[in-house]
mmCIF file of C-alpha atoms in Angstrom:
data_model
loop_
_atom_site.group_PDB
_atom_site.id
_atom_site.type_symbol
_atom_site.label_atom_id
_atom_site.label_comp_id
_atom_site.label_asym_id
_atom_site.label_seq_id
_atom_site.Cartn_x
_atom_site.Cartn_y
_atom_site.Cartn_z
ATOM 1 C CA UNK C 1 -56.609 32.365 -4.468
ATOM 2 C CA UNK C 2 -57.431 28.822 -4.676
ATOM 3 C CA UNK C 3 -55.800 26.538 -1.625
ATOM 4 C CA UNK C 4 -53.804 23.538 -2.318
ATOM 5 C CA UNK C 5 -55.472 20.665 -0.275
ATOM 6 C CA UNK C 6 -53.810 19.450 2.685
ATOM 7 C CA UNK C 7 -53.028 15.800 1.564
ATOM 8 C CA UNK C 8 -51.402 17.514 -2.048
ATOM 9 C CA UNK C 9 -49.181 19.225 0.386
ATOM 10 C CA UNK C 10 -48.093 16.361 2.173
ATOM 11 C CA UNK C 11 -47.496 14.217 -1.074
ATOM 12 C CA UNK C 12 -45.403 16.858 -2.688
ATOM 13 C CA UNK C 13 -43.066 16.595 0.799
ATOM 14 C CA UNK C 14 -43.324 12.992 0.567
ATOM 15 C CA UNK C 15 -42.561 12.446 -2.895
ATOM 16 C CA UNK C 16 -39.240 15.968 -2.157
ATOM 17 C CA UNK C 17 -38.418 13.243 0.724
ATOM 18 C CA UNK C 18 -37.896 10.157 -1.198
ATOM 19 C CA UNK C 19 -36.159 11.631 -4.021
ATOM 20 C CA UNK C 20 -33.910 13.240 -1.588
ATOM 21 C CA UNK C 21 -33.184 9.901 -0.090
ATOM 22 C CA UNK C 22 -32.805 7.599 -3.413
ATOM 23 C CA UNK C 23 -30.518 10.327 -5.104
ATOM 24 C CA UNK C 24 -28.005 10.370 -1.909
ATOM 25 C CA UNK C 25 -28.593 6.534 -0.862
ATOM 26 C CA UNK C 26 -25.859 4.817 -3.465
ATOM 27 C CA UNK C 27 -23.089 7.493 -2.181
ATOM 28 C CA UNK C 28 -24.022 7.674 1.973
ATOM 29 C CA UNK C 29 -22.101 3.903 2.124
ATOM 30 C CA UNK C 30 -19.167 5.207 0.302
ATOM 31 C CA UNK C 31 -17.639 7.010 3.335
ATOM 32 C CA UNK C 32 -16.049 5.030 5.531
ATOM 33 C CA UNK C 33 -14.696 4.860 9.077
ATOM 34 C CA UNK C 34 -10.541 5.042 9.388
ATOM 35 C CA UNK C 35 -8.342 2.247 10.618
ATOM 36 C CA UNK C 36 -6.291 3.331 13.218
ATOM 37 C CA UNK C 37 -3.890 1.054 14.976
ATOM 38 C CA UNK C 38 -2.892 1.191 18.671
ATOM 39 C CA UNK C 39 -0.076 3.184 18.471
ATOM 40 C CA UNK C 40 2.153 1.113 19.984
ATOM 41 C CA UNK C 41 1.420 -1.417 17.096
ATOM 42 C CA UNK C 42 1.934 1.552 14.331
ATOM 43 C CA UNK C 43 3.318 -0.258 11.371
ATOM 44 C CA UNK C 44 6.207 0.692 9.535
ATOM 45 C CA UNK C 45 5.062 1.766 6.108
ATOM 46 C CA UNK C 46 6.261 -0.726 3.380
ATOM 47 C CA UNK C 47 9.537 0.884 1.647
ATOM 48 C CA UNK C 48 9.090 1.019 -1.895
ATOM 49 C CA UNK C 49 10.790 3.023 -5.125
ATOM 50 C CA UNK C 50 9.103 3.676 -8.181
ATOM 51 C CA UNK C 51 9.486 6.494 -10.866
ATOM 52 C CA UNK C 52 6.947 9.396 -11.179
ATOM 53 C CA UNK C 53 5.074 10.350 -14.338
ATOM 54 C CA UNK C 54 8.511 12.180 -15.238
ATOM 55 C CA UNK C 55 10.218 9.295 -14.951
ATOM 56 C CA UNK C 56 11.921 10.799 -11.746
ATOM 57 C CA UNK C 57 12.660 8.101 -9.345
ATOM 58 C CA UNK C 58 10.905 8.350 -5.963
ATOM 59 C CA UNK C 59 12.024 6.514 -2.626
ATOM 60 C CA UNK C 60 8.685 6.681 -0.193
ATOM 61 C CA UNK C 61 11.886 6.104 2.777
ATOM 62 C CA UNK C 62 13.366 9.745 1.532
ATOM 63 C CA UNK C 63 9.897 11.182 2.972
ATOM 64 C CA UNK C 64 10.674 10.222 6.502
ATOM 65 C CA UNK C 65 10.465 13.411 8.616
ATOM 66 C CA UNK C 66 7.504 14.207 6.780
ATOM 67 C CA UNK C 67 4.360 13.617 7.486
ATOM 68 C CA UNK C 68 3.232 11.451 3.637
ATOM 69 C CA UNK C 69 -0.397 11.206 2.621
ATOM 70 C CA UNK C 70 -0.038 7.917 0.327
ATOM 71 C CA UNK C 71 -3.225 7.586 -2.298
ATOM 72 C CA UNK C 72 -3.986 4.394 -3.916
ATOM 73 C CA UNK C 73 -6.398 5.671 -6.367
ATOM 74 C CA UNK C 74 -7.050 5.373 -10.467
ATOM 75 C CA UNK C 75 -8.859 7.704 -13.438
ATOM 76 C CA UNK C 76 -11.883 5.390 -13.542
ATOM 77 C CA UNK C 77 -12.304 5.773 -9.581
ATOM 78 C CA UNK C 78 -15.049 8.224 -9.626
ATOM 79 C CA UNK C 79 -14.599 8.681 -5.501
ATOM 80 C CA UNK C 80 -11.082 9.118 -6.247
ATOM 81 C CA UNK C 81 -11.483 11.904 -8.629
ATOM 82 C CA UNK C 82 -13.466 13.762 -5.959
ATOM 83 C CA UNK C 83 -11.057 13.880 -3.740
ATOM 84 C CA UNK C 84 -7.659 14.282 -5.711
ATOM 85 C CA UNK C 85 -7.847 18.092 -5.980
ATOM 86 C CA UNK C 86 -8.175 18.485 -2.179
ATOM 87 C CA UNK C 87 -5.276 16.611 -1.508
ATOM 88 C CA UNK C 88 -3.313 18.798 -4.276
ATOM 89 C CA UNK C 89 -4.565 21.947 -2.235
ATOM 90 C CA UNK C 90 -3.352 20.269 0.991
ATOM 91 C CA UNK C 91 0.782 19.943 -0.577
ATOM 92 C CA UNK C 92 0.461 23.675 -1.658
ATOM 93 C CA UNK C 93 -0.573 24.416 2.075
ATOM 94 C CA UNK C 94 0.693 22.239 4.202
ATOM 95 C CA UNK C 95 3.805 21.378 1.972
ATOM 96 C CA UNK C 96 6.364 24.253 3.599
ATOM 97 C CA UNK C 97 5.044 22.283 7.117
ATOM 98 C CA UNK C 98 6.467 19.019 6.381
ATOM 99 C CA UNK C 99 3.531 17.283 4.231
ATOM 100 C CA UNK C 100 4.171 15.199 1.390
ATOM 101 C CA UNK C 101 1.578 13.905 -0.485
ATOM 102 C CA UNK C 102 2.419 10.787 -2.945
ATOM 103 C CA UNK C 103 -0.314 9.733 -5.327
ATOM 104 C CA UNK C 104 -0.171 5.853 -6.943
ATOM 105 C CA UNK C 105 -2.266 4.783 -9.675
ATOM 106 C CA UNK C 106 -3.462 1.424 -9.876
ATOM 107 C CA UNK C 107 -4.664 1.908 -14.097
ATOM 108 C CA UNK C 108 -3.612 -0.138 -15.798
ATOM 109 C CA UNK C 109 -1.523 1.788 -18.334
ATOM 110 C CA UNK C 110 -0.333 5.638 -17.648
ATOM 111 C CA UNK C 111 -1.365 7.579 -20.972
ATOM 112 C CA UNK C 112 -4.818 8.222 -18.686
ATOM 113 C CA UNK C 113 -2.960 9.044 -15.824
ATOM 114 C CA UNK C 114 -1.124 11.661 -17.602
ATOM 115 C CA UNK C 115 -4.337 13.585 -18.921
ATOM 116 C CA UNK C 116 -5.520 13.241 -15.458
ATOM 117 C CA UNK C 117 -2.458 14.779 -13.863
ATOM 118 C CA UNK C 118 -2.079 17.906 -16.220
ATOM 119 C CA UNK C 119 -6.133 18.138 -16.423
ATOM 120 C CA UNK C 120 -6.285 18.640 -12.374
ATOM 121 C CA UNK C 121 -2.696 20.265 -11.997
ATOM 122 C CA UNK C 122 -1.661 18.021 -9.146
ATOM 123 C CA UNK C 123 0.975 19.456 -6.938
ATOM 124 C CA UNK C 124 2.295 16.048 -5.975
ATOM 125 C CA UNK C 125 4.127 12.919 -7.339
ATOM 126 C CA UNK C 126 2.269 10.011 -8.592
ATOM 127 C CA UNK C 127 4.016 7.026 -9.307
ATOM 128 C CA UNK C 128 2.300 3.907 -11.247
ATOM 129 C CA UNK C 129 1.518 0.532 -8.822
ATOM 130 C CA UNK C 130 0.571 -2.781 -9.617
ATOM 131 C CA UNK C 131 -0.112 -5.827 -8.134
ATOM 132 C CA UNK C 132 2.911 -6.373 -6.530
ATOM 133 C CA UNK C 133 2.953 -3.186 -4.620
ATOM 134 C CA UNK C 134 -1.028 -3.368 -3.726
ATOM 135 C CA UNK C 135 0.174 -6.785 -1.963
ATOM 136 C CA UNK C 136 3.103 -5.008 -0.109
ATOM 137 C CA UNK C 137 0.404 -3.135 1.462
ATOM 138 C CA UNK C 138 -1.973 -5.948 2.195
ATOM 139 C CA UNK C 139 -3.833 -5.667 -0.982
ATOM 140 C CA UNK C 140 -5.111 -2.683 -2.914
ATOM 141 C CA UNK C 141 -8.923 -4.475 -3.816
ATOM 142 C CA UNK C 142 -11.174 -1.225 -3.617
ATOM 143 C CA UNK C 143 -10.484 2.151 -4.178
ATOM 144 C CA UNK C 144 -9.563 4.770 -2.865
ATOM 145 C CA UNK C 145 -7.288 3.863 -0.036
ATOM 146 C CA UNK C 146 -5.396 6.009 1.665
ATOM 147 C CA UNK C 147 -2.584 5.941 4.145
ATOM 148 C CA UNK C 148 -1.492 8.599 6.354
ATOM 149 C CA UNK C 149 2.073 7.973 7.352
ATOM 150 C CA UNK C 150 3.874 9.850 10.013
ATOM 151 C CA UNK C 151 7.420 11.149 9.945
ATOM 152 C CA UNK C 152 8.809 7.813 11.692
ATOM 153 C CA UNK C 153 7.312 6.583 8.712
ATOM 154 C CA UNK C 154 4.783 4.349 11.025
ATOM 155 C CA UNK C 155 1.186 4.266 9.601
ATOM 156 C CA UNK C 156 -1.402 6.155 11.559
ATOM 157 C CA UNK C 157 -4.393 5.843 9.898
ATOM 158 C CA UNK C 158 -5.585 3.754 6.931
ATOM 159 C CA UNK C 159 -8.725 5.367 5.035
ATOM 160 C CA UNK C 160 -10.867 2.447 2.752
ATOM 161 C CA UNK C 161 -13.233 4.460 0.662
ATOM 162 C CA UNK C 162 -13.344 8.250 0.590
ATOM 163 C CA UNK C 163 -12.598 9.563 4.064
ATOM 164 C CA UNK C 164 -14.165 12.156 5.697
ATOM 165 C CA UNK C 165 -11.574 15.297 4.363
ATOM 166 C CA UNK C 166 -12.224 17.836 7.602
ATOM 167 C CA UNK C 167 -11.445 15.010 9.589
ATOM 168 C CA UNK C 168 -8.457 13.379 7.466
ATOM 169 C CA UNK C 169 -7.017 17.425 7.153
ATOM 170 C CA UNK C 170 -7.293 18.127 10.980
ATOM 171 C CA UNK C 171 -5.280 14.480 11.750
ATOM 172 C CA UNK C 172 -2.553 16.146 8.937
ATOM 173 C CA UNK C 173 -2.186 19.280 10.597
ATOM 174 C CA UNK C 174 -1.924 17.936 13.648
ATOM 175 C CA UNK C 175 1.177 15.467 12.792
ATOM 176 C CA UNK C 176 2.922 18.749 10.926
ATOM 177 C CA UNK C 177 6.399 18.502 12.112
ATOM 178 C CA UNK C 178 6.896 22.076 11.640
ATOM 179 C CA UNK C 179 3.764 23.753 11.995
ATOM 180 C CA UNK C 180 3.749 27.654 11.435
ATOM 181 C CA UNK C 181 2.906 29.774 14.164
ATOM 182 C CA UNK N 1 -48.341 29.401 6.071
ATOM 183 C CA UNK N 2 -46.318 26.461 8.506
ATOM 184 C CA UNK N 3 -47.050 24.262 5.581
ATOM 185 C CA UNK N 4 -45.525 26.976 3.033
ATOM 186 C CA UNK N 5 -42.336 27.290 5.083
ATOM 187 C CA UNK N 6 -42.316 23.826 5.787
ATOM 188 C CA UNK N 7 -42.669 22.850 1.781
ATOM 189 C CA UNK N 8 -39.973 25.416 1.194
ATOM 190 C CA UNK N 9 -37.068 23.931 3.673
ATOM 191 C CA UNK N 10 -37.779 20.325 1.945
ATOM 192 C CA UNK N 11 -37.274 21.344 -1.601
ATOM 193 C CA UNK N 12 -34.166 23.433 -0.488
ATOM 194 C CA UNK N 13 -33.087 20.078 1.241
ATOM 195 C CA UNK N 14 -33.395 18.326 -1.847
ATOM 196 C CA UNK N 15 -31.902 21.041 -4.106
ATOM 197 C CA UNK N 16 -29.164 20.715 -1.788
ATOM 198 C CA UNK N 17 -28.900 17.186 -1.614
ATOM 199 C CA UNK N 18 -29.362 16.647 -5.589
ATOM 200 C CA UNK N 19 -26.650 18.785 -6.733
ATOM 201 C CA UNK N 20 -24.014 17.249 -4.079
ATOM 202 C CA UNK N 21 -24.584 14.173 -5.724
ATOM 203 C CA UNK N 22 -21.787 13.137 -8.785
ATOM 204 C CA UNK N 23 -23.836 13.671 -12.299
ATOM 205 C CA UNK N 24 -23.767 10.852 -14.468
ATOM 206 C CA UNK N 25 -23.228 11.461 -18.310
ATOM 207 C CA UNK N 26 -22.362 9.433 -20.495
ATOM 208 C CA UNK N 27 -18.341 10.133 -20.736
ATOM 209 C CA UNK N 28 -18.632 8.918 -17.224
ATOM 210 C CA UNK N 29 -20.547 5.833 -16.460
ATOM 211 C CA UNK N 30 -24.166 3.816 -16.244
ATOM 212 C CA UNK N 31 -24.532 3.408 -12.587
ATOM 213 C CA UNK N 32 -25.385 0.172 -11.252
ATOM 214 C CA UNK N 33 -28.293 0.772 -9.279
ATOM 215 C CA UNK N 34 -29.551 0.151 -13.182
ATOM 216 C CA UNK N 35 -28.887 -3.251 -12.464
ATOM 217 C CA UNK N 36 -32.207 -4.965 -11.610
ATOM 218 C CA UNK N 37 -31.876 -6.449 -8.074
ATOM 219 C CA UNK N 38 -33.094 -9.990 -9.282
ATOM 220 C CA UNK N 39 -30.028 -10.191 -11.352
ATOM 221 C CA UNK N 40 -28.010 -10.233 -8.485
ATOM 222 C CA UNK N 41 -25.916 -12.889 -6.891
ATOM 223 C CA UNK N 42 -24.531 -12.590 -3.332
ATOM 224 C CA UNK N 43 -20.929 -13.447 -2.465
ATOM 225 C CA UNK N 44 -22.127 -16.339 -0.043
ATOM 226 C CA UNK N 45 -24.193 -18.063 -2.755
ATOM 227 C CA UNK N 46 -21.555 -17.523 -5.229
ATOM 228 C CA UNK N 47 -18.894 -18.894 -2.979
ATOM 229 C CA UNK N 48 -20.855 -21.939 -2.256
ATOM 230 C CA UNK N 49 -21.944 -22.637 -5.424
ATOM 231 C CA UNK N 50 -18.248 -22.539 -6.476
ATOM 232 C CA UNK N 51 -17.744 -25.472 -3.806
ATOM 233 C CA UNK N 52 -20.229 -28.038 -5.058
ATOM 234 C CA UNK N 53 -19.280 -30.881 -7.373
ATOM 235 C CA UNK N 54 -22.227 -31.483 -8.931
ATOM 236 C CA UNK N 55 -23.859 -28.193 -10.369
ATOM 237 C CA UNK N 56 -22.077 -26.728 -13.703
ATOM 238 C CA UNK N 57 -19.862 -23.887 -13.141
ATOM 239 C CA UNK N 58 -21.108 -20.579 -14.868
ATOM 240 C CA UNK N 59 -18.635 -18.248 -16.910
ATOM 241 C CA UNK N 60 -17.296 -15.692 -14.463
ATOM 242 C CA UNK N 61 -16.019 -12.677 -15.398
ATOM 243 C CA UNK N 62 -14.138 -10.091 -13.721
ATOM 244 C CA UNK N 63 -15.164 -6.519 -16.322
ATOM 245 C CA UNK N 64 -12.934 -4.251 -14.177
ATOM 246 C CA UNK N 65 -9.403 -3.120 -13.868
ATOM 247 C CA UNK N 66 -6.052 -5.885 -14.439
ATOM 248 C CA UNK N 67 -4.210 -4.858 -11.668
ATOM 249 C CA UNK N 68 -6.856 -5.862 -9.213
ATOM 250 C CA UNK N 69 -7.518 -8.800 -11.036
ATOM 251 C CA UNK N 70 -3.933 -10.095 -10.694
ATOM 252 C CA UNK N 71 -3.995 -8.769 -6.953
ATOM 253 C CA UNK N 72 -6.968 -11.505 -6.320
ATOM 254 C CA UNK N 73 -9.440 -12.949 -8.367
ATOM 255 C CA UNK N 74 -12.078 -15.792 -7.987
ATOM 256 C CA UNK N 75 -10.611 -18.753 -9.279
ATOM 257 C CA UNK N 76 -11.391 -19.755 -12.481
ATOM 258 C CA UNK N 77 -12.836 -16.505 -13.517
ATOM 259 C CA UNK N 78 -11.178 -14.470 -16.556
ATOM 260 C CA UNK N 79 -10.468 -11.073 -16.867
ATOM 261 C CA UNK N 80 -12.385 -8.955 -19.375
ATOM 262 C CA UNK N 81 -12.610 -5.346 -19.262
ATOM 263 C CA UNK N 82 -12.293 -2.573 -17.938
ATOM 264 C CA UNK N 83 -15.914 -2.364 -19.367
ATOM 265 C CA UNK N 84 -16.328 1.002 -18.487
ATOM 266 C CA UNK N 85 -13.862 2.151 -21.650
ATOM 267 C CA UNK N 86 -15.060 0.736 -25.285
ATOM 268 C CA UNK N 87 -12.021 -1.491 -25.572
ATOM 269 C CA UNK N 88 -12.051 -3.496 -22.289
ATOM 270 C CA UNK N 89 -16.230 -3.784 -23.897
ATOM 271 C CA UNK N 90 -14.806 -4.802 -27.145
ATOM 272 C CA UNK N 91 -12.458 -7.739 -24.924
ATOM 273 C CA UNK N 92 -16.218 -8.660 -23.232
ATOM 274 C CA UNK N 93 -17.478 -8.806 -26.821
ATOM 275 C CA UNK N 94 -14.664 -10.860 -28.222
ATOM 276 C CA UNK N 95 -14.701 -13.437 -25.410
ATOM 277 C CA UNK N 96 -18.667 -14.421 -25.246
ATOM 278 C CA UNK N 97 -18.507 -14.161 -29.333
ATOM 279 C CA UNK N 98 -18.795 -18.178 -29.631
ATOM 280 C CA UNK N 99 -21.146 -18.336 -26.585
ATOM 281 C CA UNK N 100 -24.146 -19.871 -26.378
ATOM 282 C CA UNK N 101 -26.553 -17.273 -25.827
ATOM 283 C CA UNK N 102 -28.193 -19.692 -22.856
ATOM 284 C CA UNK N 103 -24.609 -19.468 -21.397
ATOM 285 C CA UNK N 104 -24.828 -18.875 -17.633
ATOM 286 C CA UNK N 105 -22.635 -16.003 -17.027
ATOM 287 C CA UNK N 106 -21.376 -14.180 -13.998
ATOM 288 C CA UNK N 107 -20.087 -10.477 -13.741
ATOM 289 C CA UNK N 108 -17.868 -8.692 -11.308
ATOM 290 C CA UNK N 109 -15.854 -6.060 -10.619
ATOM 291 C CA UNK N 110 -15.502 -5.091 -7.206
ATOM 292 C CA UNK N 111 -12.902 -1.682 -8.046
ATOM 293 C CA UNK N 112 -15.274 0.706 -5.764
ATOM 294 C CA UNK N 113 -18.707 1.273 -3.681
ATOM 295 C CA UNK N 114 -21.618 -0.553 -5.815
ATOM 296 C CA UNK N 115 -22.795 2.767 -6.911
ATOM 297 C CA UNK N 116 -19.900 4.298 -8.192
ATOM 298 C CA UNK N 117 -18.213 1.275 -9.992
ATOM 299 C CA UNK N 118 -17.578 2.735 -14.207
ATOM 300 C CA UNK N 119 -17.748 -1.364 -14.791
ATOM 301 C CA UNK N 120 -20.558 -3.384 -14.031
ATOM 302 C CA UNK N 121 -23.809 -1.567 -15.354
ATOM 303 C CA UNK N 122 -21.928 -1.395 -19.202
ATOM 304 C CA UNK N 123 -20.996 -4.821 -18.939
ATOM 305 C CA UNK N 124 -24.482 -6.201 -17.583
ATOM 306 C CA UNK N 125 -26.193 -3.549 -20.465
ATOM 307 C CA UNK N 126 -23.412 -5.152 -23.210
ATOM 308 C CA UNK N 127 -24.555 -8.927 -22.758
ATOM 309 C CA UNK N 128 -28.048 -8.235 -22.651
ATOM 310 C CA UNK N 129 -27.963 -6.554 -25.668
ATOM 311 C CA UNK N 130 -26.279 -9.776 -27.415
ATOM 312 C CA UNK N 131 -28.983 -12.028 -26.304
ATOM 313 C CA UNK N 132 -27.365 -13.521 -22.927
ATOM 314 C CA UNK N 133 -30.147 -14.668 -21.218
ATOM 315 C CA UNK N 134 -28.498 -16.332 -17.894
ATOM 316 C CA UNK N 135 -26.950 -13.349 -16.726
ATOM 317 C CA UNK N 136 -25.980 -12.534 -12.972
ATOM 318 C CA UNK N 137 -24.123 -9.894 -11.554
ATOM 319 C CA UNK N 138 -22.171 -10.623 -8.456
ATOM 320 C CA UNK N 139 -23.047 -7.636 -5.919
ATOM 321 C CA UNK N 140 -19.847 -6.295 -4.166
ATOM 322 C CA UNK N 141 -21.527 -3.424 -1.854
ATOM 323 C CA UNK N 142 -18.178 -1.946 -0.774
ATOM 324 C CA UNK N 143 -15.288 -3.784 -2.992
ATOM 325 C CA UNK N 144 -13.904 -7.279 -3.839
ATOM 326 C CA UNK N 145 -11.772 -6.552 -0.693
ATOM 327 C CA UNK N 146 -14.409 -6.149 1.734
ATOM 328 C CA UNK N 147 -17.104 -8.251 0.557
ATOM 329 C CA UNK N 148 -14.984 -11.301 -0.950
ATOM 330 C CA UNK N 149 -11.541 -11.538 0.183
ATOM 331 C CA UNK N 150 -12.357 -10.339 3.548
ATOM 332 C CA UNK N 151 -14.912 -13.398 4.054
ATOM 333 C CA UNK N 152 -12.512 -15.739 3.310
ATOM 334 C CA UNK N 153 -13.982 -16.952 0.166
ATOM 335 C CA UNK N 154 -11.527 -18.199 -2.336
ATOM 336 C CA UNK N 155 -8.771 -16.073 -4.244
ATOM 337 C CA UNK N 156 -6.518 -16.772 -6.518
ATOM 338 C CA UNK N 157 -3.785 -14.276 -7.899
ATOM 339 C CA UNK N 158 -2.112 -13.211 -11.219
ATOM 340 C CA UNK N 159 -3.047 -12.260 -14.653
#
């Protein structure tokens, strides 16, 4: 059987190599590091009511006692879209524990919204923002961004970009306030 | 037989690597790493330039979503998209329809991470296709957020 020279071999691993590295390069910046304030200077999470998709009005202050996962995010937010079915998994199993999960859009107009939330089944409320509430929480200007809100309502971590979801799940489970045995 | 084993765990690595990455078709988006780099503007060069006096202002144009745009927006840019749908295209179309085709021209969106923004590459791809031929595309690695507003360049807000 005929040999494949040494130098083919190394420019077929070369050439594996830097395909590996320009398809994952444009997504490796996307995940970023968390926010986390000193506790001590935990912020109280902006109070805000909007209605849901069902025109059900929702109060984020009725959440306290829970521990609230709040999700800036929109249909045309690719990174978003990756990540919205976890956090639906999270509410059906950590929901019973005290999690609450509260999705806003930031689209511009909800008919998308709507295909998006029966297309992926959400198990959570998502309510429609704007620029007034992006502002009330220091400005919305890049999604996703995610806040995870404890149940004094103070904000524990703030996640620009798409967070690291072991990482973000392990700081939710351990905030539970009534963890199963 | 090393090199066997060795080609073997590379083109695993890239299988593995290749499919975790988002697929592209065309009810999603162009990406913008189709945007060629000398196209670009950064945000410091596009912040100064908006200081001087003397040098014409170009067009600027913010192709992504409204709410962000009314969150913070370069001054004197307009809003016209989202370009990633066919009617916030059709608002890009309708706006540069009088233009001189020589019309300097800056896009921006800013909505997510340079490679996964639905906006920019469509909107680049729609003016060159008219004939624009001073076209630059503002690049916003992260978001308008991070690599505008958080530099303290100037914002303005509303719709």
């Amino acid at each position: 059987m005929m040999q494949r020279p040494h130098s083919a071999n190394c420019s077929f691993l070369a050439v594996l190599v830097a395909l590996s590295l320009a398809t994952a390069a444009p997504h490796l910046r996307a995940q970023t590091q968390p926010s986390i304030p000193a506790h001590s200077k935990a912020k109280t999470a902006p109070d805000f009511t909007r209605s849901d998709l069902t025109g059900k009005p929702i109060h984020l202050s009725s959440y306290r006692g829970k521990v609230v996962l709040l999700n800036f995010w929109a249909t045309w937010c690719e990174p978003c879209l990756a990540e919205i079915p976890r956090f639906s998994a999270w509410q059906k199993k950590y929901g019973a524990e005290g999690l609450q999960v509260l999705g806003v859009s930031m689209d511009d107009d909800s008919a998308p919204v709507q295909r998006v939330y029966r297309k992926y089944s959400l198990a959570y409320p998502v309510v429609m923002g704007d620029e007034h509430l992006g502002n009330l929480y220091g400005g919305v200007l890049g999604l996703p961004i995610s806040y995870l809100i404890d149940p004094e309502g103070r904000i524990v971590v703030r996640y620009q970009g798409e967070p690291d979801l072991t990482q973000l799940e392990a700081r939710i489970k351990a905030l539970l306030p009534h963890p199963l045995k | 037989m090393k090199a066997t084993a060795a080609k073997l765990f590379f083109a695993l690595a890239f299988l593995v690597t290749f499919l975790a990455q988002p697929t592209y078709t065309s009810a999603q988006h162009k990406p913008a790493s189709s945007i060629p780099t000398a196209d670009f503007i950064q945000p410091a060069e596009l912040a100064a330039s908006l200081q001087t006096t003397t040098t014409s202002k170009p067009l600027i144009l913010q192709v992504g979503s409204h709410v962000l745009f009314a969150e913070a927006h370069i001054p004197a840019s307009e809003y016209a998209g989202p370009t990633g749908q066919e009617s916030g295209l059709q608002v890009l179309r309708d706006r540069v329809a009088k233009l001189p085709k020589d019309t300097s021209i800056v896009l921006y969106c800013g909505c997510c991470p340079w490679g996964r923004c639905p906006n920019i590459a469509p909107a680049y791809e729609q003016l060159q296709a008219l004939g624009f031929t001073h076209l630059k595309v503002l690049y916003l690695a992260d978001n308008f957020g991070a690599n505008w507003v958080d530099k303290g360049y100037p914002v303005a807000k509303g719709r």
